[in-house]
Coordinates of C-alpha atoms in Angstrom, one line a residue:
X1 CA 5.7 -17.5 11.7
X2 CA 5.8 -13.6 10.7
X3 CA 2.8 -11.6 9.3
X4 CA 3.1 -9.0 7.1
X5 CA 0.2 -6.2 8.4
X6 CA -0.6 -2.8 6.3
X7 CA -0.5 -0.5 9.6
X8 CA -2.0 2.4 7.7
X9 CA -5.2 0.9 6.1
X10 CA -8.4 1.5 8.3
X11 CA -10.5 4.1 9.8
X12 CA -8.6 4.2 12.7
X13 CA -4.7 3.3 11.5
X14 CA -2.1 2.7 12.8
X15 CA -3.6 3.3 16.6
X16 CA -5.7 0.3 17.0
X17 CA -3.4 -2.1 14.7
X18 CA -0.8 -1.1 16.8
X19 CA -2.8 -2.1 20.5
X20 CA -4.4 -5.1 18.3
X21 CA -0.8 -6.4 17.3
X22 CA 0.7 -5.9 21.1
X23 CA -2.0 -8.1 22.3
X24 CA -1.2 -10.8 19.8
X25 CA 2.3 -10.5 20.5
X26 CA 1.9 -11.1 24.2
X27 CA 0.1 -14.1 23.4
X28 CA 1.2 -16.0 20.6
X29 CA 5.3 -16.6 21.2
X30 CA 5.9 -18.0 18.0
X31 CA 4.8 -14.9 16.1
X32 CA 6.9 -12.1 14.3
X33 CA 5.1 -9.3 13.0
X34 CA 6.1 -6.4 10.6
X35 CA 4.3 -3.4 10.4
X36 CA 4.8 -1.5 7.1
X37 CA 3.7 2.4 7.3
X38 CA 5.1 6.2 8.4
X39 CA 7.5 5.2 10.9
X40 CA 7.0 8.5 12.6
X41 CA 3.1 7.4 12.9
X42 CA 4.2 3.9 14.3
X43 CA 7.2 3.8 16.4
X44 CA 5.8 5.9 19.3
X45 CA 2.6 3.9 19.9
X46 CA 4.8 0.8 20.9
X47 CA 4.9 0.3 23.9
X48 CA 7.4 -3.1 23.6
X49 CA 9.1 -3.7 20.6
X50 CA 9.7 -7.6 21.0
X51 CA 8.9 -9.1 17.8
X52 CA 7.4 -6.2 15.9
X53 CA 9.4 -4.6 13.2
X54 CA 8.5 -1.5 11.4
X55 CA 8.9 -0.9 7.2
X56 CA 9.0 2.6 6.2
X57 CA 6.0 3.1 3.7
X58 CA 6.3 6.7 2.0
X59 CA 2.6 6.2 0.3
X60 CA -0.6 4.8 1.7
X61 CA -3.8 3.7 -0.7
X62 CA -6.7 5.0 0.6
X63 CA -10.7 4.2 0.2
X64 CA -11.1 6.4 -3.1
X65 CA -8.1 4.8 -4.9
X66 CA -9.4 3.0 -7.7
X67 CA -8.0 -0.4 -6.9
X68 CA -5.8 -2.1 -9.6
X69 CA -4.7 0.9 -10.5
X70 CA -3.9 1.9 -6.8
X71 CA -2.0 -1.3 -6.9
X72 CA 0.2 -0.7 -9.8
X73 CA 1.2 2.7 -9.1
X74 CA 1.4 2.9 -5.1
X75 CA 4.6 0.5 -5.3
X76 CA 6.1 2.2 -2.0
X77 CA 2.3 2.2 -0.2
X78 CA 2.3 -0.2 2.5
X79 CA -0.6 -2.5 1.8
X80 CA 2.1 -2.9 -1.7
X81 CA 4.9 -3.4 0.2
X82 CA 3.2 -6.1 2.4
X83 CA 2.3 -7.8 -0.4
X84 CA 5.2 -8.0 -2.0
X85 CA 6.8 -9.4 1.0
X86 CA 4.5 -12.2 1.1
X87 CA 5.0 -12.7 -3.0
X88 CA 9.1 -13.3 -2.0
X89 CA 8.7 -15.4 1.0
X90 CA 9.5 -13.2 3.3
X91 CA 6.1 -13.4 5.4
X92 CA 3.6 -15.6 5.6
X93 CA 0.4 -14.2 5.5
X94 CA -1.0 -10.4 4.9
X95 CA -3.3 -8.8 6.9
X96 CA -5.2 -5.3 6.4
X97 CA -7.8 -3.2 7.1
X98 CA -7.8 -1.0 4.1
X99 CA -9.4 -1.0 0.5
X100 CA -11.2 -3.8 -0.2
X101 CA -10.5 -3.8 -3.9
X102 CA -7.4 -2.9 -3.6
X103 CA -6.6 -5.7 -1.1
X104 CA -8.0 -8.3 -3.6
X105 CA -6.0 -6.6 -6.8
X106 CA -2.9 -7.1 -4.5
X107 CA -3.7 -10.7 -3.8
X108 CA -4.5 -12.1 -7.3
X109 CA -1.8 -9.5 -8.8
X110 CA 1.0 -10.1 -6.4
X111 CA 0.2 -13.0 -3.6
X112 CA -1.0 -15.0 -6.8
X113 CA -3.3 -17.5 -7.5
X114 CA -3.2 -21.6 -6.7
X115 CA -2.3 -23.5 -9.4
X116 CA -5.9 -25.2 -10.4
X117 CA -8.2 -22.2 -9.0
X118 CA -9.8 -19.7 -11.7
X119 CA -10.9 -17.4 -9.1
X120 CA -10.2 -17.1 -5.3
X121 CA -13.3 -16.1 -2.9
X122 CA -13.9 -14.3 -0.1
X123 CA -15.0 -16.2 2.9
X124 CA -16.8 -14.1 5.5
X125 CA -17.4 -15.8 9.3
X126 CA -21.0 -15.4 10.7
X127 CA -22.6 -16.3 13.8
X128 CA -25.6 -18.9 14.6
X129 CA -27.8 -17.6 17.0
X130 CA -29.4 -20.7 18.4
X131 CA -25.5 -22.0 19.6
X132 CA -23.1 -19.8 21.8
X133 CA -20.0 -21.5 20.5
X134 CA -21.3 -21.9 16.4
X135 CA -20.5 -20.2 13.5
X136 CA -21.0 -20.8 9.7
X137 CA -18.9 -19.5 6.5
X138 CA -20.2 -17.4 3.6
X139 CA -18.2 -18.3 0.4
X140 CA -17.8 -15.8 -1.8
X141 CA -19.1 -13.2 0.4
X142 CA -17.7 -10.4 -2.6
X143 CA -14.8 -11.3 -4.3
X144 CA -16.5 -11.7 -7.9
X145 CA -19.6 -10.3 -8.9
X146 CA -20.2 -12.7 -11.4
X147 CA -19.7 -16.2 -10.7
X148 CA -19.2 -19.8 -13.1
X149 CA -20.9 -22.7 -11.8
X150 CA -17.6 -24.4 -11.7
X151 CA -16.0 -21.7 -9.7
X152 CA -19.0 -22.3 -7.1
X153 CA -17.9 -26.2 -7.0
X154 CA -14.4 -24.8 -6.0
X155 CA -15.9 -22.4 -3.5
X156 CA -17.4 -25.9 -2.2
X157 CA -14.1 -27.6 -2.0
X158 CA -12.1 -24.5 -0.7
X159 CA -14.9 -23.8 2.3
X160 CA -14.6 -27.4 2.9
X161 CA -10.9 -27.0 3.4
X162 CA -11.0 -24.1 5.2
X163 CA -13.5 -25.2 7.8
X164 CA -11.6 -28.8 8.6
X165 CA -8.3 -26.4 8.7
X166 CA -8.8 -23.6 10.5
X167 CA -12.6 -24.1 12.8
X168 CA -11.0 -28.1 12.9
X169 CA -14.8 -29.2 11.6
X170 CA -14.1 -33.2 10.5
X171 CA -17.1 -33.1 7.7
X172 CA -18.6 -30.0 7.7
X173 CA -22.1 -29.5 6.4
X174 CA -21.8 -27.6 3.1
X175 CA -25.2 -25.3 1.5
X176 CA -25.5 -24.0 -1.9
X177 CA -27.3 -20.5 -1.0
X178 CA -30.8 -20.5 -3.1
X179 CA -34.5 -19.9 -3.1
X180 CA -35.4 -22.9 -1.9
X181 CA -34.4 -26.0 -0.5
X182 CA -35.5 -28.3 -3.2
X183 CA -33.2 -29.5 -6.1
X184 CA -35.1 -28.6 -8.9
X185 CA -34.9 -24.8 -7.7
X186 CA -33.3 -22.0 -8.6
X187 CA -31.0 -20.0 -11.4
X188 CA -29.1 -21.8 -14.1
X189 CA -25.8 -20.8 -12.4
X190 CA -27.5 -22.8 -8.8
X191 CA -28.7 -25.7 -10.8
X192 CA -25.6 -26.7 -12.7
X193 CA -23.5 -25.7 -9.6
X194 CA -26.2 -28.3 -7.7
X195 CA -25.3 -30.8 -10.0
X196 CA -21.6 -30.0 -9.7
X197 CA -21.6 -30.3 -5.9
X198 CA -23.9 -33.0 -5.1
X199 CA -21.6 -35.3 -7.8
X200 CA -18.6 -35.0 -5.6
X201 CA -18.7 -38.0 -2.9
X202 CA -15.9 -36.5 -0.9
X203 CA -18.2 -33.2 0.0
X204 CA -20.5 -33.3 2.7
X205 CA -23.5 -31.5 0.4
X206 CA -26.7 -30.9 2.1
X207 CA -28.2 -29.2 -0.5
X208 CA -29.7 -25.9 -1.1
X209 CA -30.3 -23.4 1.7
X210 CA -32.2 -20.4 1.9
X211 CA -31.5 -17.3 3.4
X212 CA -33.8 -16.9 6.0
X213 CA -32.3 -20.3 7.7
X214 CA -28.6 -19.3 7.8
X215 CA -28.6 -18.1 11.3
X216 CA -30.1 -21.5 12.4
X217 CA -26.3 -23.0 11.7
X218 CA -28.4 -25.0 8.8
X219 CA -25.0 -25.9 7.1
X220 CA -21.2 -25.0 8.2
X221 CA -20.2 -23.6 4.9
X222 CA -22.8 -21.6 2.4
X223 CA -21.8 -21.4 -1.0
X224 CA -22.9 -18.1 -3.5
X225 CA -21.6 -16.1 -6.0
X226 CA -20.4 -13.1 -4.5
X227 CA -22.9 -10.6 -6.1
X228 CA -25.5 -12.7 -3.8
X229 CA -23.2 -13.3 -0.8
X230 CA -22.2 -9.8 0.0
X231 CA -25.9 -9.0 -0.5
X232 CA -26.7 -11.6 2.4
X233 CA -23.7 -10.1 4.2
X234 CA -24.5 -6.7 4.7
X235 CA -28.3 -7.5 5.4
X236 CA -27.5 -9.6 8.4
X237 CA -25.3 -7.1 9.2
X238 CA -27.5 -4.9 9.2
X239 CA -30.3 -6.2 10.6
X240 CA -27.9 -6.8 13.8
X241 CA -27.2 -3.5 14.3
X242 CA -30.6 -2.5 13.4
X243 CA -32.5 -4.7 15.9
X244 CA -30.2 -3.5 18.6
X245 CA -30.4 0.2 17.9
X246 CA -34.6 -0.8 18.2
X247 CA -34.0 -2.8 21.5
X248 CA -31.9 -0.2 23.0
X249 CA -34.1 3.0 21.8
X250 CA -37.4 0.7 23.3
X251 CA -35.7 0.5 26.5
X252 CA -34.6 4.1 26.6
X253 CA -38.3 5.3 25.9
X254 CA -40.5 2.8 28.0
X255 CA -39.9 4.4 31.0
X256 CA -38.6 4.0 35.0
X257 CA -40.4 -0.1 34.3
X258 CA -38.7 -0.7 31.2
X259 CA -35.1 1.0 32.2
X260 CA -35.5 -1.2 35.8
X261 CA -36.2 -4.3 33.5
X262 CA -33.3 -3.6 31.2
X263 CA -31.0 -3.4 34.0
X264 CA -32.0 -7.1 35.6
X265 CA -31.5 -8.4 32.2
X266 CA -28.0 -6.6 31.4
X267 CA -26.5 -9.6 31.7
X268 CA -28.3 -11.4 28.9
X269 CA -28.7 -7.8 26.9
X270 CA -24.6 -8.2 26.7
X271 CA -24.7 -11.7 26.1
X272 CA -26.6 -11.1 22.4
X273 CA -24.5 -8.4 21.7
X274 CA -21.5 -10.0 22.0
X275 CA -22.7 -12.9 19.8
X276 CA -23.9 -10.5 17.3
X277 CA -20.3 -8.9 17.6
X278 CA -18.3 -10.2 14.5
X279 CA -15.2 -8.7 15.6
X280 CA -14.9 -12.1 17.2
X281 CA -14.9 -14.3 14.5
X282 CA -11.5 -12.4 12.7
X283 CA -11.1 -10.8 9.3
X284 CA -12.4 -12.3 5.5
X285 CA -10.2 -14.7 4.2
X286 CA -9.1 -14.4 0.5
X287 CA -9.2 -18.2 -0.4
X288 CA -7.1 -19.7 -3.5
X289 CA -4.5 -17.6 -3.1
X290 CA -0.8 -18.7 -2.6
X291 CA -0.8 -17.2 1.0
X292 CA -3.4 -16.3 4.0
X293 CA -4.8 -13.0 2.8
X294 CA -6.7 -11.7 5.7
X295 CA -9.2 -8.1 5.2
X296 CA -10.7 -6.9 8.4
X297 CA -13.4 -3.9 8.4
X298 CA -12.2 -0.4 8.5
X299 CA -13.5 0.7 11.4
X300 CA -12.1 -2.2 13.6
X301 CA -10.7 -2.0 16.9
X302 CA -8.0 -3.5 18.5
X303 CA -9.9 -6.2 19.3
X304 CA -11.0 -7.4 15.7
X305 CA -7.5 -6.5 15.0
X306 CA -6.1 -9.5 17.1
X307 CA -8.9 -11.9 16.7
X308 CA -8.0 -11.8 13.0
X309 CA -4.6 -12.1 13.7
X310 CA -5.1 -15.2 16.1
X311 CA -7.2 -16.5 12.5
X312 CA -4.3 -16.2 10.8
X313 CA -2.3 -18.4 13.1
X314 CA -4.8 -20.9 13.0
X315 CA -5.0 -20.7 9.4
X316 CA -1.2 -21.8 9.2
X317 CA -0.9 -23.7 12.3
X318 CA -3.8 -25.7 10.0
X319 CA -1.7 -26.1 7.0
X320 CA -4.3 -24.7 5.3
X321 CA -2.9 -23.9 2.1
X322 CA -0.4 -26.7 1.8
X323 CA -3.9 -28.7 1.6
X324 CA -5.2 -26.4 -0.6
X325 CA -2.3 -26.6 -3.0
X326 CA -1.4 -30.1 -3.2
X327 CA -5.2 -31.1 -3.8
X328 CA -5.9 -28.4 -6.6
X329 CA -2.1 -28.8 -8.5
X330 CA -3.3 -32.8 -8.7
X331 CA -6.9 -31.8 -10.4
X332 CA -4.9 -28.9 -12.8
X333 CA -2.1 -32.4 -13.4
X334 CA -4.8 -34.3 -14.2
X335 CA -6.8 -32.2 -16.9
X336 CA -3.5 -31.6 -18.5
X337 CA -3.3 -35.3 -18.8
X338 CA -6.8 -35.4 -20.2
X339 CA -6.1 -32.3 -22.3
X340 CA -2.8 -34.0 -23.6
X341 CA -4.2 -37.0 -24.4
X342 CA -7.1 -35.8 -26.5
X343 CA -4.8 -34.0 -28.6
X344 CA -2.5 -37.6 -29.3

């Protein structure tokens, strides 16, 4: 198995891909990795070179490059390079914590598409505060602003996929994201999508699911368009890191009582922050794609940098997209058929 990693996207590149990519090396055996960047940057914060290679990468795209276009012109950048190494079968999977945009251009534009999907999601992985061991997916948590009630059944089948695949979930629970629970709710976009989902015997549809009930672990997969999912996203996300700045600046301002309290509960104080820590739960998955395509957050560390990479290896070890592929090339064969036949 070798991943491809852009060593020079991120806040804090290459250092903590680096450190994150040792650790994964010292763990997973059966994993080559090639880091494509300034060698000069690279090579000296290695401390063992055992199954890490480096590409020398002469350009880098940055946070301000405008994305496609970043895409077309930075051939020699590395998040490019890694790409194209993944387009020619020469890695399996591409990981990066660079431009966002420019990560999805180089996905659809290089990687390529799945026969049989019109637009690959994002799929984001989100905690459920009421289980220590439960999570739930957001699908499309940003890849399209805009969204076809089609392309929302697909996000159904492709979550569904992804969450027997890779979190090994037999039926898992899938939510159309709405404003309200009942059928009859909702957009056009969430009714016909409803219609779509619920119609499909092989999906294990609960319905519609509000926002306000995700971190209850109400479904296993939600389903949006990603205008509304990366909406959701960022407010939970926020909302995390807002309520513990609140928690942290109450303790720090309720005096000798409140500090003595905070310190017999530091035990539990670390035990939410750690479930609120997403670094955890890897990277957002570009799904419908011919490969993994794997963006973590900018500022990671080394640790989000190898929980993403250990996603990745489940993602393969799953045969995640060999699923994916054979089940959407068989719809694609099949309208052909239908189309061919129509015209006789």
């Amino acid at each position: 198995m070798k991943i491809a990693i852009d060593a020079m996207g991120g806040d804090n590149a290459p250092q903590t891909i680096v450190e994150g990519v040792e650790i994964a090396r010292d763990e997973f055996l059966d994993v080559e990795f090639v880091l494509y960047g300034d060698q000069a940057q690279i090579d000296p914060l290695i401390h063992n070179t055992d199954r890490i290679s480096i590409v020398q990468a002469d350009e880098q795209i940055d946070m301000n490059d405008e994305p496609v276009r970043a895409i077309r012109r930075k051939k020699n950048s590395s998040m490019v390079m890694a790409a194209t190494a993944v387009k020619n079968g020469e890695a399996d999977a591409l990981f990066s914590c660079g431009n966002t945009g420019a990560l999805l251009a180089a996905g659809l534009l290089l990687v390529g598409r799945i026969k049989g999907i019109t637009r690959p999601g994002l799929v984001s992985t989100l905690p459920v505060v009421s289980s220590d061991d439960q999570s739930f997916n957001l699908l499309d948590s940003g890849a399209n602003a805009d969204s076809k009630a089609e392309q929302l059944y697909q996000y159904a089948l492709l979550g569904k996929y992804y969450a027997t695949s890779v979190r090994g979930i037999k039926e898992p629970r899938i939510g159309l994201l709405n404003n309200g629970t009942e059928p009859h709710k909702g957009s056009k976009l969430t009714l016909e999508a409803h219609e779509l989902i619920a119609a499909d015997k092989s999906i294990n549809f609960v319905g519609n699911v509000e926002s306000r009930d995700l971190l209850e672990g109400v479904c296993d997969v939600v389903i949006a368009d990603g205008f509304t999912g990366n909406a959701v996203l960022k407010a939970i996300e926020g909302t995390a890191s807002s309520v513990m700045h609140l928690l942290k600046n109450t303790i720090m301002n309720s005096g000798v009582s409140g500090k003595l309290g905070a310190l017999l509960l530091k035990s539990s104080l670390g035990q939410i922050k750690g479930k609120m820590d997403q670094s955890q739960y890897g990277g957002a998955v570009l799904l419908g794609v011919k490969a993994p395509v794997v963006k973590a957050h900018g500022a990671s560390d080394a640790k989000t940098v190898y929980y993403t990479i250990k996603q990745i290896k489940s993602m393969i070890d799953g045969q995640m997209l060999p699923n994916f592929t054979e089940y959407f090339s068989a719809q694609q064969q099949k309208e052909d058929q239908a189309a061919a036949a129509d015209k006789k």
